[in-house]
Amino acid sequence: MDLGIKGRKALVCAASKGLGKGCAVALAAEGVAVTITARGREALEATAAEIRAAGGNVAGVVAGDIATEEGRRAALAACPAPDILINNAGGPPPGDFRDWEREAWVKALDANMLTPIFLIKSTIDGMIARRFGRIVNITSGAVKAPIPELGLSNGARAGLTGFVAGVARQVSRHNVTINNLLPGQVRTDRLVSSLAHNAAKAGITPAEFEAQRLKAHPAQRFGTAEEFGAACAFLCSAQAGFITGQNLLMDGGAYPGTL
Ligand code: NAP
């Protein structure tokens, strides 16, 4: 299926690894010119080389922290008028809410709520003027079913979700859509390190912990960044113009609710 976005420009944040990379690779495979960001230059350049080797167009490679004003300015300087914006950043650390002071909350809100909001604010009027825009925010399955030790993530992402629900309805008439993609357990560096952390807490090996997790999972496997990227590319397609304000869970059925 041709997604109808060949030649479009995308800014894909936090895209040297994991889910962001999955989205950049899938968009580039559709002929989108991608600008990718991450803090570490080495992995970012490796991802850019991989996309180019597969025939993709990497229009920009921006090393910087997207959760800072400086990082966002650099990303927007490299890709000032994106047709497609993929909002992503690292997730906040786990812990006990009793231990989190204002500073921890501000950091989580900056990365996982305010950064996507400011990037939407900077790019959406151009999308409206050009009568095409696709915004996908990578959030978390924790928006639907909060994970107790990830309170910072539960809170910050819920704030973004509420904001986006309102704006999506304001811009739909201009062929600009905003949707959230909610990963469940997708195998990335973050998932692997969280498995190791939880295994150590439980006093078992990461392999044993993973086997326990998978046994309890309806799909009996974790998702892949490629699957995640493919869903993202579809939400960015010309054909997906009537899908907006939605929260699409990608968890292989782990969330047990009917709706
Ligand atoms: P990952 O494998 O650790 O990859 C994170 C990517 O984001 C890397 O390229 C990293 O590069 C970049 N990055 C992180 N913080 C950044 C920042 N402040 N500015 C720019 N780039 C940044 O993580 P992931 O699993 O793909 O997770 C992506 C998001 O999805 C996170 O918010 C995570 O909490 C959420 N999520 C993931 C899962 C899952 O199962 N994988 C489930 C639920 C939610 P640098 O470190 O070099 O910056």
Short mmCIF file of C-alpha atoms and ligand atoms in Angstrom, two decimals:
data_model
loop_
_atom_site.label_atom_id
_atom_site.label_comp_id
_atom_site.label_asym_id
_atom_site.label_seq_id
_atom_site.Cartn_x
_atom_site.Cartn_y
_atom_site.Cartn_z
CA MET A 1 0.00 0.00 0.00
CA ASP A 2 1.39 3.39 -1.01
CA LEU A 3 0.86 5.69 1.97
CA GLY A 4 0.82 8.79 -0.21
CA ILE A 5 3.50 10.68 1.72
CA LYS A 6 6.48 10.40 -0.65
CA GLY A 7 8.40 13.71 -0.62
CA ARG A 8 6.86 14.89 2.66
CA LYS A 9 9.17 16.19 5.41
CA ALA A 10 9.22 14.66 8.88
CA LEU A 11 10.84 15.70 12.13
CA VAL A 12 11.31 12.54 14.20
CA CYS A 13 12.45 13.29 17.74
CA ALA A 14 14.54 10.93 19.86
CA ALA A 15 15.12 8.65 16.91
CA SER A 16 18.60 7.12 17.12
CA LYS A 17 17.25 3.98 18.80
CA GLY A 18 14.10 2.13 19.78
CA LEU A 19 10.62 3.36 18.94
CA GLY A 20 11.69 6.71 17.47
CA LYS A 21 14.12 4.94 15.16
CA GLY A 22 11.38 2.48 14.16
CA CYS A 23 9.22 5.44 13.13
CA ALA A 24 12.04 7.18 11.21
CA VAL A 25 12.94 3.99 9.32
CA ALA A 26 9.29 3.32 8.39
CA LEU A 27 8.70 6.91 7.22
CA ALA A 28 11.93 6.96 5.21
CA ALA A 29 10.88 3.70 3.53
CA GLU A 30 7.78 5.58 2.34
CA GLY A 31 9.93 8.24 0.68
CA VAL A 32 9.61 10.81 3.47
CA ALA A 33 12.64 13.07 4.02
CA VAL A 34 13.39 12.57 7.70
CA THR A 35 15.21 14.78 10.16
CA ILE A 36 16.21 12.76 13.19
CA THR A 37 17.33 13.87 16.64
CA ALA A 38 18.90 12.34 19.75
CA ARG A 39 21.40 13.50 22.35
CA GLY A 40 24.23 11.10 21.46
CA ARG A 41 25.75 11.79 18.05
CA GLU A 42 27.35 8.41 17.43
CA ALA A 43 24.16 6.31 17.49
CA LEU A 44 22.34 9.06 15.60
CA GLU A 45 24.88 9.05 12.76
CA ALA A 46 24.74 5.22 12.68
CA THR A 47 20.95 5.35 12.31
CA ALA A 48 21.22 7.99 9.59
CA ALA A 49 23.73 5.80 7.73
CA GLU A 50 21.43 2.78 8.07
CA ILE A 51 18.45 4.70 6.66
CA ARG A 52 20.55 6.07 3.78
CA ALA A 53 21.97 2.63 3.02
CA ALA A 54 18.39 1.40 2.63
CA GLY A 55 17.75 4.17 0.09
CA GLY A 56 16.06 6.60 2.48
CA ASN A 57 16.43 10.37 2.52
CA VAL A 58 17.88 11.74 5.77
CA ALA A 59 17.55 15.50 5.40
CA GLY A 60 18.86 16.37 8.85
CA VAL A 61 20.74 14.87 11.78
CA VAL A 62 20.48 16.94 14.95
CA ALA A 63 22.36 16.04 18.13
CA GLY A 64 20.71 17.69 21.12
CA ASP A 65 18.36 17.29 24.05
CA ILE A 66 14.84 17.74 22.70
CA ALA A 67 13.59 18.43 26.22
CA THR A 68 15.47 21.74 26.23
CA GLU A 69 14.69 24.98 24.41
CA GLU A 70 18.10 24.86 22.74
CA GLY A 71 17.52 21.29 21.54
CA ARG A 72 14.10 22.15 20.12
CA ARG A 73 15.48 25.27 18.41
CA ALA A 74 18.21 23.19 16.72
CA ALA A 75 15.69 20.55 15.59
CA LEU A 76 13.37 23.19 14.13
CA ALA A 77 16.27 25.00 12.44
CA ALA A 78 17.09 21.76 10.62
CA CYS A 79 13.45 21.04 9.77
CA PRO A 80 11.52 24.31 10.02
CA ALA A 81 8.36 23.24 8.19
CA PRO A 82 7.66 19.57 8.83
CA ASP A 83 4.56 17.95 7.34
CA ILE A 84 4.95 15.17 9.88
CA LEU A 85 6.02 15.54 13.50
CA ILE A 86 6.83 12.53 15.67
CA ASN A 87 7.13 13.57 19.30
CA ASN A 88 9.29 11.34 21.46
CA ALA A 89 11.80 11.57 24.31
CA GLY A 90 13.17 9.25 26.94
CA GLY A 91 10.76 8.26 29.68
CA PRO A 92 11.08 9.35 33.32
CA PRO A 93 12.71 6.99 35.85
CA PRO A 94 10.68 4.62 38.02
CA GLY A 95 10.35 5.16 41.76
CA ASP A 96 8.12 5.94 44.73
CA PHE A 97 6.08 9.13 44.46
CA ARG A 98 7.04 10.01 48.05
CA ASP A 99 10.62 10.53 46.87
CA TRP A 100 9.87 12.89 43.99
CA GLU A 101 10.32 16.59 44.70
CA ARG A 102 9.37 19.45 42.39
CA GLU A 103 12.57 19.08 40.34
CA ALA A 104 11.76 15.47 39.33
CA TRP A 105 8.24 16.47 38.32
CA VAL A 106 9.40 19.47 36.30
CA LYS A 107 11.89 17.27 34.44
CA ALA A 108 9.20 14.71 33.58
CA LEU A 109 6.71 17.38 32.54
CA ASP A 110 9.38 19.10 30.41
CA ALA A 111 10.31 15.93 28.53
CA ASN A 112 7.01 14.12 28.19
CA MET A 113 4.38 16.87 28.20
CA LEU A 114 5.73 20.36 27.49
CA THR A 115 8.27 19.42 24.79
CA PRO A 116 5.63 17.84 22.51
CA ILE A 117 3.26 20.74 23.24
CA PHE A 118 5.90 23.34 22.27
CA LEU A 119 6.86 21.41 19.12
CA ILE A 120 3.18 21.19 18.14
CA LYS A 121 2.83 24.91 18.79
CA SER A 122 5.86 25.69 16.58
CA THR A 123 4.81 23.56 13.62
CA ILE A 124 1.03 23.30 13.46
CA ASP A 125 0.23 26.63 11.83
CA GLY A 126 2.49 25.77 8.88
CA MET A 127 0.69 22.43 8.55
CA ILE A 128 -2.66 24.22 8.60
CA ALA A 129 -1.48 26.66 5.91
CA ARG A 130 -0.23 23.79 3.71
CA ARG A 131 -3.41 21.78 4.39
CA PHE A 132 -1.52 18.67 5.43
CA GLY A 133 -0.19 17.70 8.83
CA ARG A 134 0.31 14.49 10.75
CA ILE A 135 1.42 14.57 14.37
CA VAL A 136 2.06 11.39 16.31
CA ASN A 137 3.04 11.48 19.97
CA ILE A 138 4.77 8.43 21.36
CA THR A 139 3.30 8.12 24.84
CA SER A 140 2.76 4.85 26.76
CA GLY A 141 0.30 2.11 27.57
CA ALA A 142 0.54 3.62 31.07
CA VAL A 143 -1.89 6.32 29.86
CA LYS A 144 -4.62 3.66 29.75
CA ALA A 145 -3.47 1.50 32.63
CA PRO A 146 -1.10 3.35 34.96
CA ILE A 147 2.06 1.53 36.06
CA PRO A 148 2.45 2.21 39.81
CA GLU A 149 6.24 2.75 39.86
CA LEU A 150 6.08 5.03 36.79
CA GLY A 151 4.03 7.78 38.43
CA LEU A 152 6.05 10.54 36.73
CA SER A 153 5.27 9.03 33.35
CA ASN A 154 1.60 8.35 34.18
CA GLY A 155 1.11 11.97 35.20
CA ALA A 156 3.08 13.78 32.50
CA ARG A 157 1.69 11.71 29.65
CA ALA A 158 -1.88 12.04 30.88
CA GLY A 159 -1.40 15.83 30.75
CA LEU A 160 -0.22 15.65 27.13
CA THR A 161 -3.09 13.33 26.22
CA GLY A 162 -5.66 15.75 27.59
CA PHE A 163 -4.13 18.72 25.78
CA VAL A 164 -3.92 16.86 22.47
CA ALA A 165 -7.54 15.69 22.70
CA GLY A 166 -8.64 19.33 22.59
CA VAL A 167 -6.27 20.58 19.88
CA ALA A 168 -6.95 17.62 17.55
CA ARG A 169 -10.56 18.76 17.22
CA GLN A 170 -9.50 22.34 16.47
CA VAL A 171 -7.30 21.44 13.48
CA SER A 172 -9.06 18.47 11.88
CA ARG A 173 -10.82 20.69 9.32
CA HIS A 174 -7.39 21.62 7.90
CA ASN A 175 -6.34 18.00 7.22
CA VAL A 176 -4.07 18.11 10.24
CA THR A 177 -4.35 15.11 12.56
CA ILE A 178 -2.87 14.45 15.99
CA ASN A 179 -2.80 10.96 17.45
CA ASN A 180 -0.99 9.21 20.26
CA LEU A 181 0.68 5.82 19.89
CA LEU A 182 0.80 3.94 23.18
CA PRO A 183 3.50 1.27 23.34
CA GLY A 184 3.03 -1.70 25.62
CA GLN A 185 6.15 -3.82 25.97
CA VAL A 186 8.20 -3.30 22.83
CA ARG A 187 11.73 -4.72 22.73
CA THR A 188 14.09 -1.74 22.83
CA ASP A 189 17.13 -0.80 24.92
CA ARG A 190 14.79 0.78 27.45
CA LEU A 191 12.75 -2.41 27.82
CA VAL A 192 15.88 -4.56 28.10
CA SER A 193 17.32 -2.34 30.85
CA SER A 194 14.01 -2.29 32.70
CA LEU A 195 13.87 -6.11 32.54
CA ALA A 196 17.40 -6.25 34.00
CA HIS A 197 16.44 -3.78 36.78
CA ASN A 198 13.29 -5.73 37.72
CA ALA A 199 15.13 -9.07 37.53
CA ALA A 200 17.78 -7.80 39.95
CA LYS A 201 15.02 -6.60 42.32
CA ALA A 202 13.36 -10.03 42.15
CA GLY A 203 16.71 -11.82 42.63
CA ILE A 204 16.49 -13.75 39.35
CA THR A 205 18.29 -13.50 36.00
CA PRO A 206 16.99 -11.20 33.24
CA ALA A 207 16.25 -14.28 31.11
CA GLU A 208 14.14 -15.81 33.91
CA PHE A 209 12.32 -12.55 34.46
CA GLU A 210 11.64 -12.18 30.73
CA ALA A 211 10.28 -15.74 30.54
CA GLN A 212 7.88 -14.95 33.42
CA ARG A 213 6.71 -11.76 31.71
CA LEU A 214 6.18 -13.48 28.38
CA LYS A 215 4.26 -16.35 29.94
CA ALA A 216 1.77 -13.81 31.32
CA HIS A 217 1.50 -11.92 28.01
CA PRO A 218 -1.41 -12.76 25.68
CA ALA A 219 0.90 -12.56 22.63
CA GLN A 220 3.68 -14.49 24.43
CA ARG A 221 6.18 -12.07 22.95
CA PHE A 222 7.24 -8.44 23.07
CA GLY A 223 6.50 -6.08 20.20
CA THR A 224 9.13 -4.85 17.77
CA ALA A 225 10.19 -1.34 16.88
CA GLU A 226 9.47 -2.22 13.23
CA GLU A 227 5.82 -3.00 14.02
CA PHE A 228 5.58 0.20 16.00
CA GLY A 229 7.11 2.22 13.15
CA ALA A 230 4.72 0.69 10.61
CA ALA A 231 1.71 1.75 12.70
CA CYS A 232 3.18 5.22 13.02
CA ALA A 233 3.73 5.49 9.26
CA PHE A 234 0.11 4.52 8.65
CA LEU A 235 -1.13 7.23 11.05
CA CYS A 236 0.99 9.66 9.01
CA SER A 237 -0.42 8.47 5.70
CA ALA A 238 -2.67 10.39 3.34
CA GLN A 239 -5.29 7.68 3.92
CA ALA A 240 -5.37 8.27 7.69
CA GLY A 241 -6.73 11.81 7.37
CA PHE A 242 -9.99 10.92 9.17
CA ILE A 243 -8.24 9.37 12.20
CA THR A 244 -7.54 12.02 14.81
CA GLY A 245 -7.53 12.54 18.55
CA GLN A 246 -7.05 8.82 19.09
CA ASN A 247 -4.93 6.82 21.51
CA LEU A 248 -3.78 3.68 19.72
CA LEU A 249 -2.53 1.02 22.09
CA MET A 250 0.19 -1.27 20.63
CA ASP A 251 0.56 -3.91 23.28
CA GLY A 252 -0.31 -7.27 21.71
CA GLY A 253 -3.46 -7.45 23.80
CA ALA A 254 -1.84 -6.89 27.22
CA TYR A 255 -4.47 -4.31 28.25
CA PRO A 256 -7.39 -6.47 29.36
CA GLY A 257 -10.31 -4.06 28.81
CA THR A 258 -13.03 -4.35 26.14
CA LEU A 259 -12.56 -0.68 25.17
P1 NAP B 1 15.20 3.71 23.94
O1 NAP B 1 15.33 2.42 23.25
O2 NAP B 1 15.96 3.96 25.18
O3 NAP B 1 15.46 4.87 22.88
C1 NAP B 1 15.31 6.20 23.26
C2 NAP B 1 15.76 7.10 22.14
O4 NAP B 1 15.44 8.45 22.48
C3 NAP B 1 17.25 7.08 21.89
O5 NAP B 1 17.48 7.34 20.53
C4 NAP B 1 17.74 8.25 22.76
O6 NAP B 1 19.00 8.70 22.32
C5 NAP B 1 16.62 9.24 22.50
N1 NAP B 1 16.41 10.24 23.56
C6 NAP B 1 16.12 10.00 24.86
N2 NAP B 1 15.97 11.15 25.53
C7 NAP B 1 16.16 12.16 24.62
C8 NAP B 1 16.15 13.56 24.71
N3 NAP B 1 15.90 14.18 25.87
N4 NAP B 1 16.38 14.29 23.60
C9 NAP B 1 16.64 13.66 22.42
N5 NAP B 1 16.68 12.34 22.28
C10 NAP B 1 16.44 11.58 23.38
O7 NAP B 1 13.66 3.96 24.41
P2 NAP B 1 12.27 3.46 23.74
O8 NAP B 1 11.90 2.15 24.33
O9 NAP B 1 12.34 3.65 22.29
O10 NAP B 1 11.26 4.51 24.40
C11 NAP B 1 10.82 5.69 23.73
C12 NAP B 1 9.68 6.29 24.58
O11 NAP B 1 8.61 5.34 24.67
C13 NAP B 1 10.10 6.59 26.03
O12 NAP B 1 9.48 7.76 26.46
C14 NAP B 1 9.56 5.40 26.80
O13 NAP B 1 9.29 5.70 28.13
C15 NAP B 1 8.27 5.12 26.02
N6 NAP B 1 7.80 3.74 26.21
C16 NAP B 1 8.51 2.68 25.75
C17 NAP B 1 8.02 1.39 25.96
C18 NAP B 1 8.75 0.17 25.45
O14 NAP B 1 8.31 -0.96 25.71
N7 NAP B 1 9.81 0.28 24.74
C19 NAP B 1 6.82 1.20 26.64
C20 NAP B 1 6.11 2.31 27.10
C21 NAP B 1 6.62 3.58 26.87
P3 NAP B 1 19.99 9.50 23.32
O15 NAP B 1 19.98 8.75 24.63
O16 NAP B 1 21.30 9.50 22.62
O17 NAP B 1 19.41 10.86 23.47
#
